[in-house]
Coordinates of C-alpha atoms in Angstrom, one line a residue:
M1 CA 2.3 17.9 -15.1
P2 CA 5.7 18.5 -13.6
Q3 CA 8.2 20.1 -15.9
F4 CA 11.9 21.2 -15.8
N5 CA 13.6 22.7 -18.8
E6 CA 11.3 20.9 -21.3
G7 CA 11.0 23.9 -23.7
Q8 CA 11.2 21.6 -26.8
T9 CA 8.2 19.5 -25.8
V10 CA 6.1 20.9 -23.0
V11 CA 3.8 23.1 -25.1
R12 CA 3.1 20.2 -27.5
V13 CA 2.3 17.8 -24.6
L14 CA 0.1 20.5 -23.0
D15 CA -1.8 21.0 -26.3
E16 CA -2.4 17.2 -26.7
A17 CA -3.3 16.6 -23.0
R18 CA -5.8 19.4 -23.0
N19 CA -8.0 17.4 -25.4
Y20 CA -8.6 14.7 -22.8
V21 CA -8.9 16.5 -19.4
D22 CA -11.1 19.1 -17.8
A23 CA -8.3 21.1 -16.1
I24 CA -4.5 21.3 -16.1
V25 CA -2.0 22.1 -13.4
V26 CA 1.5 22.4 -14.7
V27 CA 4.3 22.7 -12.2
D28 CA 7.4 24.5 -13.4
D29 CA 10.3 23.2 -11.3
G30 CA 12.6 26.2 -11.4
S31 CA 13.3 26.0 -15.1
T32 CA 16.2 27.9 -16.5
D33 CA 15.4 27.5 -20.2
E34 CA 12.6 29.2 -22.2
S35 CA 9.9 26.7 -21.0
Y36 CA 8.4 28.9 -18.3
R37 CA 7.9 31.8 -20.8
L38 CA 6.4 29.4 -23.3
I39 CA 3.9 28.0 -20.8
K40 CA 2.9 31.5 -19.8
E41 CA 2.3 32.4 -23.4
W42 CA 0.4 29.1 -24.1
M43 CA -1.9 29.8 -21.1
Q44 CA -3.2 33.0 -22.6
G45 CA -7.0 32.8 -23.3
K46 CA -7.3 29.3 -21.9
D47 CA -9.6 28.5 -18.9
N48 CA -9.0 25.8 -16.4
V49 CA -5.2 26.0 -16.7
S50 CA -2.9 27.1 -13.9
M51 CA 0.8 27.0 -13.3
I52 CA 2.7 26.6 -10.1
R53 CA 6.1 28.2 -10.3
L54 CA 8.9 26.9 -8.0
E55 CA 11.7 29.4 -7.9
K56 CA 14.3 26.7 -7.2
N57 CA 14.5 23.2 -8.6
R58 CA 13.1 20.7 -6.1
G59 CA 13.2 17.6 -8.2
M60 CA 10.4 15.5 -9.6
S61 CA 9.1 14.7 -6.1
G62 CA 8.9 18.3 -5.0
A63 CA 7.1 19.3 -8.2
L64 CA 4.6 16.5 -7.7
L65 CA 4.1 17.5 -4.1
A66 CA 3.2 21.0 -5.1
G67 CA 0.8 19.7 -7.7
F68 CA -0.8 17.3 -5.3
C69 CA -1.3 20.1 -2.8
R70 CA -3.0 22.2 -5.4
V71 CA -5.4 19.4 -6.3
H72 CA -6.0 18.7 -2.6
G73 CA -7.0 22.3 -2.2
L74 CA -9.5 21.9 -5.0
L75 CA -10.9 18.8 -3.3
E76 CA -11.2 20.6 0.1
S77 CA -13.0 23.6 -1.5
G78 CA -15.5 21.3 -3.3
A79 CA -14.3 22.4 -6.7
I80 CA -13.6 18.7 -7.5
D81 CA -15.2 15.5 -6.1
P82 CA -13.4 12.5 -4.4
D83 CA -14.2 10.3 -7.4
D84 CA -12.8 12.8 -9.9
L85 CA -9.6 11.5 -11.5
V86 CA -6.1 13.0 -11.2
I87 CA -3.7 12.2 -14.0
N88 CA 0.1 12.6 -13.8
I89 CA 1.9 12.7 -17.1
D90 CA 5.5 13.8 -17.8
S91 CA 6.1 16.9 -19.9
D92 CA 9.1 15.5 -21.9
G93 CA 6.9 13.8 -24.6
Q94 CA 7.8 10.3 -23.7
H95 CA 4.3 9.4 -22.8
R96 CA 1.3 9.8 -25.2
P97 CA -1.6 11.9 -23.9
D98 CA -3.9 10.2 -26.4
E99 CA -3.7 7.1 -24.1
I100 CA -5.4 9.0 -21.3
P101 CA -8.9 7.9 -22.2
A102 CA -7.9 4.3 -22.2
A103 CA -6.3 4.6 -18.8
V104 CA -9.4 6.3 -17.4
E105 CA -11.7 3.7 -18.9
F106 CA -9.5 0.9 -17.5
L107 CA -9.6 2.3 -14.0
K108 CA -13.4 2.8 -14.1
R109 CA -14.1 -0.6 -15.6
H110 CA -12.2 -2.5 -13.0
G111 CA -12.9 -0.2 -10.0
Y112 CA -9.3 0.7 -9.2
D113 CA -8.2 3.6 -7.1
I114 CA -4.9 4.0 -9.0
V115 CA -3.8 2.8 -12.4
L116 CA 0.0 3.1 -13.1
A117 CA 0.8 2.5 -16.7
R118 CA 3.3 -0.2 -17.7
R119 CA 5.7 1.0 -20.3
D120 CA 7.1 -1.2 -23.1
L121 CA 10.8 -1.1 -22.2
S122 CA 12.0 -3.3 -25.0
G123 CA 13.8 -0.4 -26.6
Y124 CA 15.7 0.4 -23.4
P125 CA 19.3 -0.7 -22.7
R126 CA 19.6 -3.9 -20.7
F127 CA 21.0 -2.1 -17.6
K128 CA 18.0 0.2 -17.6
R129 CA 15.6 -2.7 -17.8
V130 CA 17.4 -4.5 -15.0
G131 CA 17.4 -1.4 -12.8
N132 CA 13.7 -0.8 -13.4
W133 CA 13.0 -4.5 -12.6
G134 CA 14.9 -4.2 -9.3
L135 CA 13.1 -1.0 -8.3
S136 CA 9.7 -2.5 -9.2
L137 CA 10.5 -5.7 -7.2
W138 CA 11.6 -3.6 -4.2
A139 CA 8.3 -1.6 -4.2
S140 CA 6.4 -4.9 -4.7
L141 CA 8.0 -6.5 -1.7
L142 CA 7.5 -3.5 0.6
G143 CA 4.1 -2.5 -0.6
G144 CA 2.5 -5.9 -1.1
V145 CA 1.2 -5.0 -4.6
R146 CA 2.8 -6.4 -7.8
Y147 CA 4.6 -3.7 -9.7
H148 CA 6.0 -4.3 -13.1
D149 CA 7.1 -0.7 -13.8
V150 CA 6.9 1.4 -10.6
E151 CA 9.0 4.2 -12.1
C152 CA 6.5 5.0 -14.9
G153 CA 5.4 8.7 -15.0
F154 CA 1.9 8.1 -16.3
R155 CA -0.6 7.6 -13.5
V156 CA -4.4 7.9 -13.0
M157 CA -5.8 8.0 -9.5
R158 CA -9.0 9.1 -7.7
A159 CA -8.8 12.4 -6.0
A160 CA -9.8 10.7 -2.8
V161 CA -6.4 9.1 -2.6
L162 CA -4.6 12.4 -2.2
P163 CA -5.4 13.3 1.5
H164 CA -4.2 9.9 2.6
L165 CA -1.1 10.0 0.4
L166 CA -0.1 13.5 1.7
K167 CA -0.1 12.3 5.3
Y168 CA 3.1 10.3 4.4
F169 CA 4.5 11.7 1.2
T170 CA 7.7 13.7 1.7
G171 CA 8.3 15.0 -1.8
L172 CA 12.0 14.7 -1.5
R173 CA 14.1 14.9 -4.7
Y174 CA 13.5 11.8 -6.9
G175 CA 11.9 9.2 -4.7
C176 CA 8.4 10.0 -5.7
A177 CA 7.6 6.7 -7.6
Q178 CA 8.7 4.5 -4.7
E179 CA 6.9 6.7 -2.2
I180 CA 3.6 6.8 -4.1
G181 CA 3.7 3.1 -5.0
I182 CA 4.5 1.9 -1.5
I183 CA 2.4 4.3 0.6
T184 CA -0.7 3.8 -1.4
A185 CA -0.3 0.1 -1.4
L186 CA 0.2 -0.1 2.3
L187 CA -2.9 2.1 2.8
G188 CA -5.0 -0.5 1.0
F189 CA -5.9 1.2 -2.2
Q190 CA -6.7 -0.9 -5.2
I191 CA -3.8 -0.5 -7.6
S192 CA -3.0 -1.9 -11.1
N193 CA 0.2 -1.7 -12.9
D194 CA -1.0 -3.9 -15.8
L195 CA -2.1 -1.3 -18.4
P196 CA 0.3 -1.3 -21.3
A197 CA 1.5 2.0 -22.5
R198 CA 3.6 2.9 -25.6
I199 CA 6.4 5.4 -25.3
N200 CA 7.7 7.7 -28.0
Y201 CA 11.4 7.3 -27.2
Y202 CA 13.9 6.2 -24.6
R203 CA 15.2 9.0 -22.4
A204 CA 18.5 8.5 -20.5
G205 CA 19.5 10.4 -17.4
A206 CA 19.0 8.3 -14.3
R207 CA 22.2 7.1 -12.7
M208 CA 23.1 4.3 -10.3
R209 CA 23.1 6.8 -7.4
D210 CA 19.5 7.8 -8.3
G211 CA 18.5 4.1 -8.1
L212 CA 20.1 3.7 -4.6
V213 CA 18.3 6.9 -3.4
N214 CA 15.0 5.5 -4.7
L215 CA 15.6 2.2 -2.8
A216 CA 16.3 4.2 0.4
M217 CA 13.2 6.4 -0.1
G218 CA 11.1 3.3 -0.6
L219 CA 12.3 1.9 2.7
F220 CA 11.7 5.3 4.3
A221 CA 8.1 5.3 3.0
F222 CA 7.5 1.8 4.3
L223 CA 8.8 2.7 7.8
R224 CA 6.8 5.9 8.0
V225 CA 3.5 4.1 7.2
K226 CA 4.3 1.1 9.5
L227 CA 5.3 3.4 12.4
G228 CA 2.5 5.9 11.8
I229 CA 4.9 8.8 11.2
T230 CA 2.6 11.3 9.5
N231 CA 3.2 14.8 8.1
N232 CA 2.0 17.9 9.9
L233 CA 0.0 19.3 7.0
Y234 CA 0.5 22.9 8.1
V235 CA 4.3 22.4 8.2
L236 CA 4.1 20.7 4.8
S237 CA 2.1 23.6 3.4
R238 CA 4.7 26.1 4.6
R239 CA 7.5 24.1 3.0
V240 CA 5.7 23.9 -0.3
S241 CA 4.8 27.6 -0.3
I242 CA 8.3 28.9 0.2
G243 CA 9.6 30.3 -3.1
T244 CA 6.3 29.3 -4.8
F245 CA 3.5 31.2 -6.5
M246 CA 0.5 30.4 -8.6
L247 CA -0.1 31.7 -12.1
E248 CA -3.8 31.6 -13.1
P249 CA -5.0 32.3 -16.7
A250 CA -5.8 35.9 -16.0
A251 CA -2.3 36.5 -14.6
A252 CA -0.9 34.7 -17.6
L253 CA -2.1 37.5 -19.8
D254 CA 0.3 39.9 -18.1
S255 CA 3.5 38.6 -19.5
S256 CA 5.5 41.3 -17.8
S257 CA 4.7 39.9 -14.3
D258 CA 6.5 36.9 -12.9
S259 CA 4.4 36.7 -9.7
A260 CA 0.7 36.2 -9.5
R261 CA 0.2 36.3 -5.8
P262 CA 2.3 36.7 -2.6
R263 CA 4.4 33.8 -1.4
E264 CA 2.5 33.6 1.9
A265 CA -0.8 33.0 0.0
A266 CA 0.6 30.2 -2.2
G267 CA 0.4 27.4 0.3
A268 CA -3.2 28.2 1.3
A269 CA -4.1 28.5 -2.4
M270 CA -2.7 25.0 -3.0
G271 CA -4.5 23.7 0.0
C272 CA -1.9 21.4 1.6

């Protein structure tokens, strides 16, 4: 669960999501409001919850990259299995955690590797619907999988996908949806974007420039896969670990401390 300055919603979303999952990794993307403190307080006394703290804001993609590396580390250590499911859900309260069981059941029933929810955008302004249609069409053309709502922030995927995704995923700023959608499609994973999902409200924020950046990141992801330009996972790990630390439940009890382990240990702990 990536989060940035979502002090008004993040604890409620965490509370709801905890009912449907075995463990939570929340990534605080350099928040400047009270959300970081609220999450630390919420973690007290709760097992299987950890927080990654990014000292500087890296954007949605950077936050997801840190979370993916954490889960990849759990996979490598044997703490989770390749068929265990990884769920991405936003912290702003737009998506409904009570729809997690339906998404999980849909993936298992049809044998998909990834299920990306498809939001009901009927309440969105026309320009937002057109923009989303354009980005989804772009990802469909480049990836070869039909996307209806590639920008949705509610996703379920098998843990086995992550090592392959991380070979190509850059985690730069806000191109994550295009990168994930196109990379995983080109790698041959079975993907569905047909599961309807309700949303609690429309959230503005994305601009024309963001859309153009996403289009460029989609093309960049396409070229990286086609040309076989992969990440050096050691270098990627070092980039993720700079200015990053893990906060585990025991450390959360000490509200006076803002660092749970040395920076140099963070990348290894996250396992990228």
